[in-house]
Amino acid sequence: MSEVAIVGVGCVGFQPILPELSYKELMYEAAVKAYDDAGVDPRKDIDVFVTCAEDYLEGFSIFDEFVPDQLGAVLRHLFTVSGDGLLGLANAYMLIKTGHFDTVVLEAHSKASDLLTLMDVIAFALDPVLNRPLGGHPYYVAGMEMNRYLHDTCTTVEQCAQVVVKNKKNACGNPYAAYGANITLDQVLCSDMCFYPLKKLEISTPADGCVVMVLASEKVAEKLTDKPVWVKGVGWCTETPNLETRDWSKAVDTRLAAEMAYKTAKIHNPRKEIDLAEVNDLFAYKELQHMEALKLCAYGEAGKLTEEGVTARNGELPVNPSGGLLGMGYGLEASGTEKLLEVVLQLRGEAGRRQVSNVEVGLAHAWRGIPTTTGIAAVLSNVK
Amino acid sequence: MFGKKRVAIVGAGLTLFRRRLKETGKELSYEASKMALDAAGMELGDMQSVVMGTAPDAFDGVHMKGEYLADGAGAYRKPYTRVFVGGGTGVFTPLAGWWHVASGQFDSCLVVAEEKMSSCYPHPQFAFTTIFDPILERPLGMNLIWIFALEMHRYMHKHGIKKEDIARVSVKNKGNALDHPCAQLGAKITVEDVLNSEIMAWPVQRLDVSPTSDGASALVLVSEDVAKEVTDNPVWIDGAGWCIDSTHWTNRDLYYPDYVECAARMAYKMAGIKNPPKEIDVAEPYDPFDYKELHHMEGLLLCKKGEAAKLTAEGVTQRDGDLPINPSGGLLGVGNPIAAAGLMKVCEIFWQLRGEAGKRQIPGDPRTGLAQAWGDLMQYGSVIVLRR
Amino acid sequence: MSEKIKNYRGEALKSADIKEGRVPTEKCRPKAKFAWSAGIAIGRFLEELKKAKIIASTCSKCGRIMVPPRIYCENCFKPTDGWKYVKDTGTINTYSVSYLAADATRLKEPILVAIIDLDGASEGMGIIHKLGEVDKEKIEFGMKVRAVWKPKEERVGSITDIKYFKPVKEETP
Ligand SMILES: [Zn+2]
């Protein structure tokens, strides 16, 4: 079986709003950058195109229709994964592993600013009979989860707030980040209480942007670039859509996804073997909960590590050096590719001011947000 | 195929197709999955991954409906992906299942397709008003049937094909569906019935069109090693093809589906098929409209451009003809719960190749079959080639 | 398939079962509101429609004059590099007489829809629009048609700034 590598990346955004470009033009700009980075012509060199999108986020019944032209995929082999960009990576990876395909393009984007009623649409994902009629802002689900997590692990609200301070600061050094800021712990703690115990500044703000990547089999990758980033393993899992029966404390989906990815990547001691992690932080407490599910630390330990600075960019285990979703902005189905982009740039040594030194193995993680329990984890390395 | 892994289908499941079913989408997904697992003699615990195919969320009225359907489809705590390529989804879903196993990542994959169109109120067609470009097309008050009428008319004009030539497809498929235990619209009708049915958007008439439906279907896919353990009678996925054409459908000549040809060539190449009409024993091309069966036979290279109507008139495409087309009864006869209908076609080829199609069984010991679906803005083709 | 299974699962309902409350139902109307950026290419196209003009974009590599315009040529995958007005006349590529409104309700007077290949654009570059001032029996493939514009004060920069296309009499040379 061939190894799989990422050989080109392109990103436009992330910005609070990109009104001058249509979603098609946004995708085109990112695709041009990625193809240029990889040195490929999409009209000739690409076997399969994968795009990641959900209809209600785009405002179409079949968004797949509106994708091929701007990616150079007309009369080519393209399809849509209704999921996060990292799930698209999983499918691109498997396609190359079949031995039938050598090059796959992955695309994910957010045009959150086109959607005027994002929270109503998210509420529309709740069970139509059991949950939706109860009404209310759908993020109450996050409030419930955070409360249970804090209760079970004795993680403190200060530790959660520290995640925000760290990520927004990291984002200041990231040209792809929309919401970098130097803020204090007190500012986070004093921000409006939204869904007790979740506060306003602990919630990621949507942003517009697009990420396109080119993946290749071993033999093609080594021809195209001397800086391939190898996909060592991908794992993904859906726990349950039911609010009534899920585990509220432990992010089981992410744990199972991580176990699958680590098995393929032959990672036995994640804390030791992973040099940096880009972990879903749609809400501040999720970074902590996900670190634990990803086995980067023991259950209930993530808050303490954060407080001690272990997860800072210059710490022993840098988590979200990009600034995370709190700093870069919530890119909807592109959220996972925001993480992936940072890991690729770090492993290539191209992360500029954010560069973490001596990195060999990186972890990218995504969670599909409220109300899902779908998690995806990918292990990447600059060493084959 | 040296060094590449083969993937087998070892079980198939199907619910009734009806205009309105009492079961929810989750319940339908469960019923089809359970039947497929039972048929394979396997359990959910044997399934290492799950792939879901389902068309617009606007039907079921749930955002991210793949997530919502997960537990019904048996994906609880499993790797689970939803793929979506419009009407092409039903045949595309087992292709995604194929690469889950062919990659070596998993030894088994449960493939499920579901559609609950009746939830969309007052009519499922509302969901289709948002498939169009919001700036250039929606302001015109587009209806889904229009675009097919435009394509059908262009096809008829280019080849000089008459309505009665096309109506024969509807007569054949609704007749075939009389033998299908899940069919919604099996009927004995005549060409005159089709020609006299209500005009929807000329040249499309009521009996040229498949219905809206609820239903689900499922397949169990396994690796070669597992297949040897569980069955003496596997059916292999030997060809996978898919293709998308430009969004600018008004810039294309609609008389011929280039994207279907491109998808078919991809699948044929993988399956080593050089002469499709000779090597394919039975086919289930996508037939949401009667003209589409003809259009797709041509795109699949099963006959020359403009020739499909003639073959149909000569009886070549009947169950006992040289090239049986849609022996199930197709979407026109069995019904059209979009993604579930596409996968129903793959189920039919599976049963035909195993000799398990009952009253619908075609004669002559078929060994190679194909199913195809079509979608998006008349721009997507998905093709699967199966072999015994 | 058939041997082992006697009963296929599924319980059919009639619409009356729902209307008359024999099965419980839950109703909901999604609040999904969008405001799409038209972007560079379609933004320009709409501005020109407001001036009663139709603009295309051009690709110097394949030589195509494309309408609706786009900022990239999907065939060559390079930026388009010019703008060009095309005529507001064209020929009917294909057409339909539709008795269905957008919501599938039945119309007494049908809507006439067509793909119109515009003069001055590359071959086969059509747009979808409606036909007017024509008897539905008299529409033909290849018929020459011309845009009928709304008056200036009613044009807002929308595809509906063109009311419809109507047949043009062939001018005798
Ligand atoms: Zn060009």
Coordinates of N, CA and C in Angstrom, one line a residue, chain B residues 190-344:
Chain B
T190 N -50.5 1.2 -21.3 CA -50.2 1.2 -22.7 C -49.5 2.6 -23.1
V191 N -49.0 2.5 -24.3 CA -48.3 3.8 -24.8 C -49.4 4.9 -24.8
E192 N -50.6 4.5 -25.2 CA -51.7 5.6 -25.3 C -51.9 6.2 -23.9
D193 N -51.9 5.3 -22.9 CA -52.1 5.9 -21.5 C -51.1 7.0 -21.2
V194 N -49.8 6.7 -21.6 CA -48.8 7.7 -21.3 C -49.0 9.0 -22.1
L195 N -49.4 8.8 -23.4 CA -49.6 9.9 -24.3 C -50.8 10.8 -23.9
N196 N -51.7 10.1 -23.2 CA -53.0 10.8 -22.8 C -52.9 11.3 -21.4
S197 N -51.8 11.1 -20.7 CA -51.7 11.5 -19.3 C -51.5 13.0 -19.3
E198 N -51.8 13.6 -18.1 CA -51.7 15.0 -17.9 C -50.4 15.6 -18.3
I199 N -50.4 16.8 -19.0 CA -49.2 17.4 -19.4 C -48.7 18.2 -18.2
M200 N -47.4 18.0 -17.8 CA -46.8 18.7 -16.7 C -46.0 19.9 -17.3
A201 N -45.0 19.6 -18.0 CA -44.2 20.6 -18.7 C -43.8 20.0 -20.0
W202 N -44.5 20.4 -21.1 CA -44.3 19.7 -22.4 C -42.8 19.6 -22.7
P203 N -42.3 18.5 -23.1 CA -43.0 17.2 -23.5 C -43.1 16.2 -22.3
V204 N -43.0 16.7 -21.1 CA -43.1 15.7 -19.9 C -44.6 15.6 -19.5
Q205 N -45.1 14.4 -19.5 CA -46.4 14.1 -19.0 C -46.4 13.2 -17.8
R206 N -47.5 13.2 -17.1 CA -47.6 12.5 -15.8 C -46.9 11.1 -15.8
L207 N -47.3 10.3 -16.8 CA -46.8 8.9 -16.8 C -45.3 8.8 -17.4
D208 N -44.7 9.9 -17.7 CA -43.3 9.9 -18.1 C -42.4 9.9 -16.8
V209 N -43.0 10.2 -15.7 CA -42.3 10.6 -14.5 C -42.4 9.6 -13.4
S210 N -41.4 9.4 -12.6 CA -41.4 8.5 -11.4 C -42.1 9.3 -10.3
P211 N -42.6 8.6 -9.3 CA -43.3 9.3 -8.2 C -42.3 9.8 -7.1
T212 N -42.8 10.5 -6.1 CA -42.0 10.8 -4.9 C -42.3 9.7 -3.9
S213 N -41.3 9.3 -3.2 CA -41.5 8.1 -2.3 C -40.7 8.2 -1.0
D214 N -41.1 7.4 -0.1 CA -40.3 7.1 1.1 C -39.7 5.7 0.9
G215 N -38.5 5.4 1.5 CA -38.0 4.1 1.4 C -36.5 4.1 1.8
A216 N -36.0 2.9 2.0 CA -34.5 2.7 2.3 C -34.0 1.4 1.7
S217 N -32.7 1.4 1.5 CA -32.1 0.2 0.9 C -30.7 0.1 1.6
A218 N -30.1 -1.1 1.5 CA -28.8 -1.3 2.2 C -28.0 -2.5 1.5
L219 N -26.7 -2.4 1.7 CA -25.8 -3.5 1.2 C -24.8 -3.8 2.3
V220 N -24.3 -5.0 2.3 CA -23.2 -5.4 3.1 C -22.0 -5.6 2.2
L221 N -20.9 -4.8 2.4 CA -19.7 -5.0 1.7 C -18.6 -5.6 2.6
V222 N -17.8 -6.5 2.0 CA -16.7 -7.1 2.8 C -15.5 -7.3 1.9
S223 N -14.4 -7.5 2.6 CA -13.1 -7.8 1.9 C -13.2 -9.3 1.4
E224 N -12.2 -9.6 0.5 CA -12.2 -10.9 -0.1 C -12.1 -12.0 0.9
D225 N -11.2 -11.8 2.0 CA -11.0 -12.8 3.0 C -12.4 -13.1 3.7
V226 N -13.0 -12.0 4.1 CA -14.3 -12.2 4.9 C -15.3 -12.8 4.0
A227 N -15.4 -12.4 2.7 CA -16.3 -13.0 1.7 C -16.2 -14.5 1.7
K228 N -15.0 -15.0 1.7 CA -14.8 -16.4 1.6 C -15.4 -17.1 2.8
E229 N -15.4 -16.4 4.0 CA -15.9 -17.1 5.2 C -17.4 -17.1 5.2
V230 N -18.1 -16.0 4.7 CA -19.5 -15.9 4.9 C -20.4 -16.4 3.7
T231 N -19.8 -16.6 2.5 CA -20.7 -17.0 1.4 C -20.0 -17.7 0.3
D232 N -20.7 -18.6 -0.4 CA -20.2 -19.2 -1.6 C -20.5 -18.4 -2.8
N233 N -21.3 -17.4 -2.6 CA -21.9 -16.7 -3.7 C -21.7 -15.2 -3.7
P234 N -20.5 -14.7 -3.6 CA -20.3 -13.3 -3.5 C -20.5 -12.6 -4.9
V235 N -20.8 -11.4 -4.8 CA -20.8 -10.6 -6.1 C -19.8 -9.5 -5.9
W236 N -18.9 -9.3 -6.9 CA -17.8 -8.4 -6.7 C -18.0 -7.1 -7.3
I237 N -17.5 -6.0 -6.7 CA -17.6 -4.7 -7.2 C -16.3 -4.6 -8.1
D238 N -16.4 -4.6 -9.4 CA -15.2 -4.6 -10.2 C -15.0 -3.3 -10.9
G239 N -16.0 -2.5 -11.0 CA -15.8 -1.2 -11.6 C -16.5 -0.1 -10.8
A240 N -15.8 1.0 -10.6 CA -16.4 2.2 -10.0 C -16.1 3.4 -10.9
G241 N -17.2 4.2 -11.1 CA -17.0 5.4 -12.0 C -17.9 6.5 -11.5
W242 N -17.4 7.7 -11.6 CA -18.2 8.9 -11.3 C -17.6 10.1 -12.0
C243 N -18.5 11.0 -12.3 CA -18.1 12.2 -13.0 C -19.1 13.3 -12.9
I244 N -18.6 14.6 -12.9 CA -19.4 15.7 -12.8 C -19.1 16.7 -14.0
D245 N -20.2 17.2 -14.5 CA -20.0 18.2 -15.6 C -20.2 19.6 -15.0
S246 N -20.0 20.6 -15.9 CA -20.0 22.0 -15.4 C -21.4 22.4 -14.8
T247 N -21.3 23.3 -13.8 CA -22.5 23.9 -13.2 C -23.3 24.6 -14.3
H248 N -22.6 25.2 -15.3 CA -23.3 26.0 -16.3 C -24.1 25.1 -17.3
W249 N -25.2 24.5 -16.8 CA -25.9 23.6 -17.6 C -26.5 24.2 -18.9
T250 N -26.8 25.5 -18.8 CA -27.3 26.1 -20.0 C -26.3 26.4 -21.1
N251 N -25.0 26.1 -20.8 CA -23.9 26.2 -21.7 C -23.6 24.9 -22.4
R252 N -24.3 23.8 -22.0 CA -24.0 22.5 -22.6 C -25.1 22.0 -23.5
D253 N -24.7 21.2 -24.5 CA -25.8 20.6 -25.3 C -26.4 19.4 -24.6
L254 N -27.6 19.6 -24.2 CA -28.3 18.6 -23.3 C -28.7 17.3 -24.0
Y255 N -28.4 17.2 -25.3 CA -28.9 16.0 -26.0 C -28.1 14.7 -25.6
Y256 N -26.9 14.9 -25.0 CA -26.1 13.8 -24.7 C -25.4 13.9 -23.4
P257 N -25.4 12.9 -22.5 CA -24.8 13.0 -21.2 C -23.4 12.7 -21.2
D258 N -22.5 13.6 -21.5 CA -21.1 13.4 -21.5 C -20.5 12.9 -20.2
Y259 N -21.1 13.4 -19.1 CA -20.7 13.0 -17.7 C -21.0 11.5 -17.5
V260 N -22.0 11.0 -18.0 CA -22.3 9.5 -17.8 C -21.3 8.7 -18.6
E261 N -21.0 9.2 -19.8 CA -20.0 8.5 -20.6 C -18.6 8.5 -19.9
C262 N -18.3 9.6 -19.3 CA -17.0 9.7 -18.6 C -17.0 8.8 -17.4
A263 N -18.1 8.8 -16.6 CA -18.2 7.9 -15.5 C -18.1 6.4 -15.9
A264 N -18.8 6.1 -17.0 CA -18.8 4.7 -17.5 C -17.5 4.3 -17.9
R265 N -16.8 5.2 -18.6 CA -15.4 4.8 -19.1 C -14.5 4.5 -17.9
M266 N -14.6 5.3 -16.9 CA -13.8 5.1 -15.7 C -14.1 3.7 -15.1
A267 N -15.4 3.4 -15.0 CA -15.8 2.1 -14.4 C -15.4 0.9 -15.3
Y268 N -15.6 1.1 -16.6 CA -15.2 0.0 -17.6 C -13.7 -0.2 -17.6
K269 N -13.0 0.8 -17.5 CA -11.5 0.7 -17.5 C -11.1 -0.2 -16.3
M270 N -11.7 0.2 -15.1 CA -11.3 -0.5 -13.9 C -11.7 -2.0 -14.0
A271 N -12.9 -2.2 -14.6 CA -13.4 -3.6 -14.7 C -12.8 -4.4 -15.9
G272 N -12.0 -3.7 -16.7 CA -11.5 -4.3 -17.9 C -12.5 -4.6 -19.0
I273 N -13.6 -3.8 -19.1 CA -14.6 -4.0 -20.1 C -14.3 -3.2 -21.3
K274 N -14.2 -3.9 -22.5 CA -13.9 -3.2 -23.7 C -15.1 -3.0 -24.6
N275 N -16.0 -3.9 -24.5 CA -17.2 -3.9 -25.4 C -18.5 -4.0 -24.6
P276 N -18.9 -2.8 -24.0 CA -20.0 -2.9 -23.1 C -21.3 -3.6 -23.5
P277 N -21.8 -3.4 -24.7 CA -23.0 -4.1 -25.1 C -22.9 -5.6 -25.0
K278 N -21.7 -6.1 -25.4 CA -21.4 -7.5 -25.4 C -21.2 -8.1 -24.0
E279 N -20.4 -7.3 -23.2 CA -20.0 -7.8 -21.9 C -20.9 -7.6 -20.8
I280 N -21.8 -6.6 -20.9 CA -22.8 -6.4 -19.8 C -24.1 -7.2 -20.1
D281 N -24.4 -8.0 -19.1 CA -25.6 -8.9 -19.3 C -26.9 -8.3 -18.9
V282 N -26.8 -7.4 -17.9 CA -28.0 -6.7 -17.4 C -27.7 -5.4 -16.9
A283 N -28.5 -4.4 -17.1 CA -28.2 -3.0 -16.6 C -29.4 -2.4 -16.0
E284 N -29.1 -1.6 -15.0 CA -30.1 -0.7 -14.3 C -29.7 0.7 -14.5
P285 N -29.9 1.3 -15.6 CA -29.7 2.8 -15.7 C -30.8 3.6 -15.0
Y286 N -30.4 4.8 -14.7 CA -31.3 5.6 -13.9 C -32.5 6.1 -14.7
D287 N -33.7 5.9 -14.2 CA -34.9 6.2 -15.0 C -36.0 7.0 -14.3
P288 N -35.6 8.2 -13.7 CA -36.6 9.0 -13.0 C -37.6 9.5 -14.0
F289 N -37.2 9.6 -15.3 CA -38.1 9.9 -16.4 C -37.9 8.9 -17.4
D290 N -38.9 8.6 -18.2 CA -38.7 7.5 -19.2 C -37.6 7.8 -20.2
Y291 N -37.5 9.1 -20.7 CA -36.4 9.4 -21.7 C -35.0 9.2 -21.1
K292 N -34.9 9.3 -19.7 CA -33.6 9.2 -19.1 C -33.0 7.8 -19.3
E293 N -33.9 6.8 -19.3 CA -33.4 5.4 -19.6 C -32.6 5.3 -20.9
L294 N -33.3 5.9 -21.9 CA -32.7 5.9 -23.3 C -31.4 6.7 -23.3
H295 N -31.5 7.9 -22.8 CA -30.4 8.9 -22.7 C -29.2 8.2 -22.0
H296 N -29.5 7.5 -20.9 CA -28.4 6.9 -20.2 C -27.8 5.6 -20.8
M297 N -28.7 4.9 -21.5 CA -28.1 3.7 -22.3 C -27.1 4.2 -23.3
E298 N -27.4 5.3 -23.9 CA -26.4 5.9 -24.8 C -25.2 6.4 -24.1
G299 N -25.3 7.1 -23.0 CA -24.2 7.6 -22.3 C -23.3 6.4 -21.8
L300 N -24.0 5.3 -21.4 CA -23.2 4.1 -20.9 C -22.6 3.3 -22.0
L301 N -22.7 3.8 -23.2 CA -22.2 3.1 -24.4 C -22.8 1.8 -24.6
L302 N -24.0 1.6 -24.2 CA -24.7 0.3 -24.4 C -25.3 0.2 -25.8
C303 N -25.4 1.4 -26.4 CA -25.8 1.5 -27.8 C -25.3 2.8 -28.4
K304 N -25.5 3.0 -29.7 CA -25.1 4.2 -30.3 C -26.0 5.4 -29.9
K305 N -25.5 6.6 -30.1 CA -26.3 7.8 -29.8 C -27.5 7.8 -30.7
G306 N -28.7 8.0 -30.1 CA -29.9 8.0 -30.8 C -30.5 6.7 -31.1
E307 N -29.9 5.6 -30.6 CA -30.4 4.3 -31.0 C -31.2 3.6 -30.0
A308 N -31.2 4.1 -28.8 CA -31.8 3.4 -27.6 C -33.3 3.2 -27.8
A309 N -34.0 4.2 -28.4 CA -35.4 4.1 -28.6 C -35.7 2.9 -29.6
K310 N -34.9 2.8 -30.6 CA -35.1 1.7 -31.5 C -35.0 0.3 -30.8
L311 N -34.0 0.2 -30.0 CA -33.8 -1.1 -29.3 C -35.0 -1.4 -28.4
T312 N -35.5 -0.3 -27.8 CA -36.6 -0.5 -26.9 C -37.8 -1.0 -27.7
A313 N -38.1 -0.3 -28.8 CA -39.2 -0.7 -29.7 C -39.1 -2.2 -30.1
E314 N -37.8 -2.6 -30.4 CA -37.6 -4.0 -30.8 C -37.7 -5.0 -29.7
G315 N -37.8 -4.6 -28.5 CA -37.9 -5.5 -27.4 C -36.6 -6.0 -26.8
V316 N -35.5 -5.4 -27.3 CA -34.2 -5.8 -26.9 C -34.0 -5.6 -25.4
T317 N -34.7 -4.6 -24.8 CA -34.4 -4.2 -23.4 C -35.4 -4.9 -22.5
Q318 N -36.3 -5.7 -23.0 CA -37.2 -6.5 -22.1 C -36.4 -7.5 -21.3
R319 N -37.0 -8.0 -20.3 CA -36.3 -9.0 -19.4 C -35.8 -10.2 -20.2
D320 N -36.6 -10.6 -21.2 CA -36.1 -11.8 -22.0 C -35.4 -11.3 -23.3
G321 N -35.1 -10.0 -23.4 CA -34.4 -9.5 -24.6 C -32.9 -9.8 -24.5
D322 N -32.2 -9.3 -25.5 CA -30.7 -9.5 -25.5 C -30.0 -8.7 -24.4
L323 N -30.6 -7.5 -24.1 CA -30.0 -6.6 -23.1 C -31.0 -6.1 -22.2
P324 N -31.3 -6.9 -21.2 CA -32.4 -6.5 -20.2 C -32.0 -5.2 -19.5
I325 N -32.9 -4.2 -19.6 CA -32.7 -2.9 -19.0 C -33.8 -2.7 -17.9
N326 N -33.4 -2.4 -16.7 CA -34.3 -2.2 -15.6 C -35.3 -3.3 -15.4
P327 N -34.8 -4.5 -15.2 CA -35.7 -5.6 -14.9 C -36.5 -5.4 -13.6
S328 N -35.9 -4.6 -12.7 CA -36.6 -4.3 -11.4 C -37.9 -3.6 -11.6
G329 N -38.0 -2.9 -12.7 CA -39.1 -1.9 -12.8 C -38.7 -0.5 -12.7
G330 N -37.4 -0.3 -12.2 CA -36.8 1.0 -12.2 C -37.5 2.0 -11.3
L331 N -37.1 3.2 -11.4 CA -37.7 4.3 -10.6 C -39.2 4.5 -11.0
L332 N -39.4 4.3 -12.3 CA -40.8 4.5 -12.8 C -41.8 3.6 -12.2
G333 N -41.3 2.3 -11.9 CA -42.2 1.3 -11.4 C -42.1 1.1 -9.9
V334 N -40.8 0.9 -9.5 CA -40.6 0.6 -8.1 C -40.8 1.8 -7.2
G335 N -40.5 3.0 -7.7 CA -40.6 4.2 -6.9 C -39.3 5.0 -6.9
N336 N -39.4 6.2 -6.4 CA -38.1 7.0 -6.4 C -37.9 7.8 -5.1
P337 N -37.6 7.0 -4.0 CA -37.0 7.7 -2.9 C -35.5 7.9 -3.2
I338 N -35.1 9.1 -3.6 CA -33.9 9.4 -4.4 C -32.7 8.4 -4.2
A339 N -32.1 8.6 -3.0 CA -30.8 7.8 -2.8 C -31.2 6.3 -2.7
A340 N -32.3 6.0 -2.0 CA -32.7 4.6 -1.8 C -33.0 4.0 -3.1
A341 N -33.5 4.8 -4.0 CA -33.9 4.2 -5.4 C -32.6 3.8 -6.1
G342 N -31.6 4.7 -6.1 CA -30.3 4.4 -6.7 C -29.7 3.1 -6.2
L343 N -29.7 3.0 -4.9 CA -29.2 1.8 -4.3 C -30.0 0.5 -4.5
M344 N -31.4 0.8 -4.7 CA -32.2 -0.4 -5.0 C -31.8 -1.0 -6.3

